[in-house]
Backbone as ProteinMPNN parsed JSONL, in Angstrom:
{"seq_chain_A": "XXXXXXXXXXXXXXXXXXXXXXXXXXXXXXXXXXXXXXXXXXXXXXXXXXXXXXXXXXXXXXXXXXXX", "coords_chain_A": {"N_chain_A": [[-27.424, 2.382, -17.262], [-25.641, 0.049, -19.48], [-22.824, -1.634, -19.234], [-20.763, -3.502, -20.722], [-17.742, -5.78, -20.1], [-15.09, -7.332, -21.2], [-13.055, -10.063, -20.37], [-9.26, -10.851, -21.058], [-8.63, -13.703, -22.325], [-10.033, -15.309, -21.321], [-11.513, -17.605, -20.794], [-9.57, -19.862, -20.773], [-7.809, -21.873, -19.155], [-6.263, -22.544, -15.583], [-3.913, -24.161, -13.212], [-4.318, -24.757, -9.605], [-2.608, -25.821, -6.646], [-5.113, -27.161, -4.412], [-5.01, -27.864, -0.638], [-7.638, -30.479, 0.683], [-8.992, -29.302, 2.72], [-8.909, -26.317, 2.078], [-10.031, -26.274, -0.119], [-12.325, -26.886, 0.328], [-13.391, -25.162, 1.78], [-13.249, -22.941, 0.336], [-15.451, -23.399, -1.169], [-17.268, -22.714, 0.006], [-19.175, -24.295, 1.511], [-18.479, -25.29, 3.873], [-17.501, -23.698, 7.38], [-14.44, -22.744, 8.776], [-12.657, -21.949, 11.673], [-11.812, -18.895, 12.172], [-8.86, -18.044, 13.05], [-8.05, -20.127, 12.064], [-7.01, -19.722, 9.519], [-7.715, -20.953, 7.205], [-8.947, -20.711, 4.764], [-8.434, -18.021, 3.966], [-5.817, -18.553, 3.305], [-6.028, -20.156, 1.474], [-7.47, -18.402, -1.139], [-5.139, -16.71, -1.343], [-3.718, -18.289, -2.708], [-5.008, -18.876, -4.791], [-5.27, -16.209, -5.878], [-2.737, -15.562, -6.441], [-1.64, -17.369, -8.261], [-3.602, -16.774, -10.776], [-2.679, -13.879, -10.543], [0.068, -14.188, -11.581], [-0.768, -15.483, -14.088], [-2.511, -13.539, -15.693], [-0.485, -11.307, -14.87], [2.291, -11.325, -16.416], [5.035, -10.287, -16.3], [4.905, -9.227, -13.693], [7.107, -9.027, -11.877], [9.201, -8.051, -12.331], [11.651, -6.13, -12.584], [12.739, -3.233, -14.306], [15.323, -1.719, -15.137], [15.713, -0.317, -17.29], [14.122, 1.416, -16.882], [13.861, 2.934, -14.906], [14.802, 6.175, -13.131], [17.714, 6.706, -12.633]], "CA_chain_A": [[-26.205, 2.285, -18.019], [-25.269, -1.176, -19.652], [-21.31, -1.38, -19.481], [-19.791, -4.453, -20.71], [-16.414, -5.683, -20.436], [-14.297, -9.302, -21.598], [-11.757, -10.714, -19.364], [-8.935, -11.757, -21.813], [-8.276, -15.26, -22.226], [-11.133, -15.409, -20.145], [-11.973, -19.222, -21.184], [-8.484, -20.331, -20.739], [-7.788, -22.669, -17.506], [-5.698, -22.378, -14.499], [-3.918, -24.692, -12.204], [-3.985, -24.398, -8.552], [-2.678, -27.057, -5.643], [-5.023, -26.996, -2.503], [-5.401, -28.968, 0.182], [-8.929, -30.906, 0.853], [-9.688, -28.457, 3.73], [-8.503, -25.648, 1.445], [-11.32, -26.626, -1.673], [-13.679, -27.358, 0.973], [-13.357, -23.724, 2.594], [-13.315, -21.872, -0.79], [-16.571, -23.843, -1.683], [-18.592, -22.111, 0.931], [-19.627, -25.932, 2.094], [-17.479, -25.568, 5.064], [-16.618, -22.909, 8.217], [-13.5, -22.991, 9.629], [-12.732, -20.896, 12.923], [-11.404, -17.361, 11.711], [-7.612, -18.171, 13.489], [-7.142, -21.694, 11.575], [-7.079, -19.26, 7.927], [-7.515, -22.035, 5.645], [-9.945, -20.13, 3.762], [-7.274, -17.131, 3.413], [-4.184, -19.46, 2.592], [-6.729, -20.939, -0.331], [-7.83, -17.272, -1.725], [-3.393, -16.373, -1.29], [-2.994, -19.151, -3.36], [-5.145, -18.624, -5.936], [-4.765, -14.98, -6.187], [-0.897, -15.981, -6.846], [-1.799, -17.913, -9.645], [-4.182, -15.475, -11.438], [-1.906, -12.531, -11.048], [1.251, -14.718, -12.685], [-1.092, -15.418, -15.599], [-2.852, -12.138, -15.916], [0.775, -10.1, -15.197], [3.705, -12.668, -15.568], [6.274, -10.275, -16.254], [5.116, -7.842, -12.952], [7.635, -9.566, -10.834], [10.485, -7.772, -12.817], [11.741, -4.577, -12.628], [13.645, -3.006, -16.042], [16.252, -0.962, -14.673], [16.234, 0.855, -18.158], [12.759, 2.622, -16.996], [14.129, 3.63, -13.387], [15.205, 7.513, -13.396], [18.568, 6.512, -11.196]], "C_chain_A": [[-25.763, 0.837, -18.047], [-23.357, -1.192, -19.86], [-20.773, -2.837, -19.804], [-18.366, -5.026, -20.854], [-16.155, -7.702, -20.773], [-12.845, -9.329, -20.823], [-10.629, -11.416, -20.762], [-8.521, -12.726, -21.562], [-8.964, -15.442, -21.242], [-11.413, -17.158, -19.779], [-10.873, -19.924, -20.687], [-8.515, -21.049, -18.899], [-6.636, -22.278, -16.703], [-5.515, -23.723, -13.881], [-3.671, -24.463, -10.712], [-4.056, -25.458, -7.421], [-3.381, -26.615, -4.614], [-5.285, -27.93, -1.821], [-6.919, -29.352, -0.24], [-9.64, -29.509, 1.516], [-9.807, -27.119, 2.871], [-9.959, -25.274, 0.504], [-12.481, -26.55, -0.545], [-13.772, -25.744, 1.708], [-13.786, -22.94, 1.694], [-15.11, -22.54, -1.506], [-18.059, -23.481, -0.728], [-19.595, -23.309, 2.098], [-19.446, -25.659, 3.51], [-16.819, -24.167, 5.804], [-15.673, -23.085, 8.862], [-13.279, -21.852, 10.06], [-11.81, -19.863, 11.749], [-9.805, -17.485, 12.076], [-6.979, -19.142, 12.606], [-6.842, -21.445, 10.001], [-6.591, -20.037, 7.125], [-8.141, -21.26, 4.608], [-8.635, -18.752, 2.97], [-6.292, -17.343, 2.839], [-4.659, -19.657, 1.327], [-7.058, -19.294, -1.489], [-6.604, -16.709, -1.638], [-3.118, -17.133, -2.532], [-3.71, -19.241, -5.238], [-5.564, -17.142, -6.564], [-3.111, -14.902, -6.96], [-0.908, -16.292, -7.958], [-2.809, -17.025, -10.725], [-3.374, -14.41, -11.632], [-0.685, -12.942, -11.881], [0.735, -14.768, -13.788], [-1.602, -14.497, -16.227], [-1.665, -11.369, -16.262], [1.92, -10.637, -15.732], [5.04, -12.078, -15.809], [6.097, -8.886, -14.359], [6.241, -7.882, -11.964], [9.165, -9.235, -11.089], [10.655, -7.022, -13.028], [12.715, -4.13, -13.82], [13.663, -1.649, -15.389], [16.404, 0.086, -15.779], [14.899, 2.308, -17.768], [12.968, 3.504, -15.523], [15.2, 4.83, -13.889], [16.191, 7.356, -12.283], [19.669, 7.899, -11.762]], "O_chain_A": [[-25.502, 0.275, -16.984], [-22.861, -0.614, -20.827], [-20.249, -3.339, -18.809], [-17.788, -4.663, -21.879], [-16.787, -8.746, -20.612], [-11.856, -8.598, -20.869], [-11.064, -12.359, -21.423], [-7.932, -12.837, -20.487], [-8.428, -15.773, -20.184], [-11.473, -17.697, -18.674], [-11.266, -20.85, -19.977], [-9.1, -20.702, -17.872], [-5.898, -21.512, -17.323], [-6.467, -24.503, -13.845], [-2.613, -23.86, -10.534], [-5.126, -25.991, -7.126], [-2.851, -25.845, -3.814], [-5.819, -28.922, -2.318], [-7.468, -28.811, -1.199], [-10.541, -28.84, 1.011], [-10.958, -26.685, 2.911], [-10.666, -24.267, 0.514], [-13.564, -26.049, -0.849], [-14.868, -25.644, 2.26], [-14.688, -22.161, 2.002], [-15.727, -21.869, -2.333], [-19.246, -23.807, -0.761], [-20.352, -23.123, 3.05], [-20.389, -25.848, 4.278], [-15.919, -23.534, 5.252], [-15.943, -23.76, 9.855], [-13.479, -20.82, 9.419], [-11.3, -20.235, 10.692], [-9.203, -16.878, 11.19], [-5.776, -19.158, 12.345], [-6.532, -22.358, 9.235], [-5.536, -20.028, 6.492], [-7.631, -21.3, 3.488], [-8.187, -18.686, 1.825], [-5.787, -16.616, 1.984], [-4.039, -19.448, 0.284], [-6.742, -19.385, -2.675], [-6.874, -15.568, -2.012], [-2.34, -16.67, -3.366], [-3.205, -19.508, -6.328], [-6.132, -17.041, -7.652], [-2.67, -14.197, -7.867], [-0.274, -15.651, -8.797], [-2.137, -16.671, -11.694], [-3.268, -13.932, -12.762], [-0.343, -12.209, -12.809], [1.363, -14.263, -14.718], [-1.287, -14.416, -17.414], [-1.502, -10.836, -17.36], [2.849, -10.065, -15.163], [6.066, -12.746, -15.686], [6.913, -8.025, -14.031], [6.406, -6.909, -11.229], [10.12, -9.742, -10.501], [9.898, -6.592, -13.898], [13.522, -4.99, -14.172], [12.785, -0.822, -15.143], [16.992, 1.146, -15.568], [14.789, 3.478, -18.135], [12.334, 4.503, -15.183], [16.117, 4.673, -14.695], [15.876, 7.699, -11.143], [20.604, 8.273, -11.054]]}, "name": "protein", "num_of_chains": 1, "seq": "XXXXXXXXXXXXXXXXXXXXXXXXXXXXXXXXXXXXXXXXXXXXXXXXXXXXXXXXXXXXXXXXXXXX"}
């Protein structure tokens, strides 16, 4: 079974600030001990930024759709 799918705005860019240690963790280059979670802070940070541009209104709740 061939299934293909398209990411929209797939092409489109992203910015994301990380440290040195940060880039250098997420680039597989570089282990850092399991306690010092640089690697986790860097994959937090650009999870953050992906889901704002993917969702950007999920961060807002519309009180007209809540059954109060």
């Amino acid at each position: 079974m061939n299934t293909s799918f398209e990411i929209p705005n797939g092409e489109e860019t992203v910015m994301v600030e990380l440290t040195v240690k940060e880039a250098m963790a997420l680039s597989g280059g570089i282990r850092f001990r399991p306690e010092s979670k640089v690697a986790l802070n860097a994959k937090k940070k650009v999870q953050k930024v992906l889901e704002s541009k993917m969702m950007p209104n999920s961060d807002r709740i519309h009180y007209h759709s809540l059954d109060v």
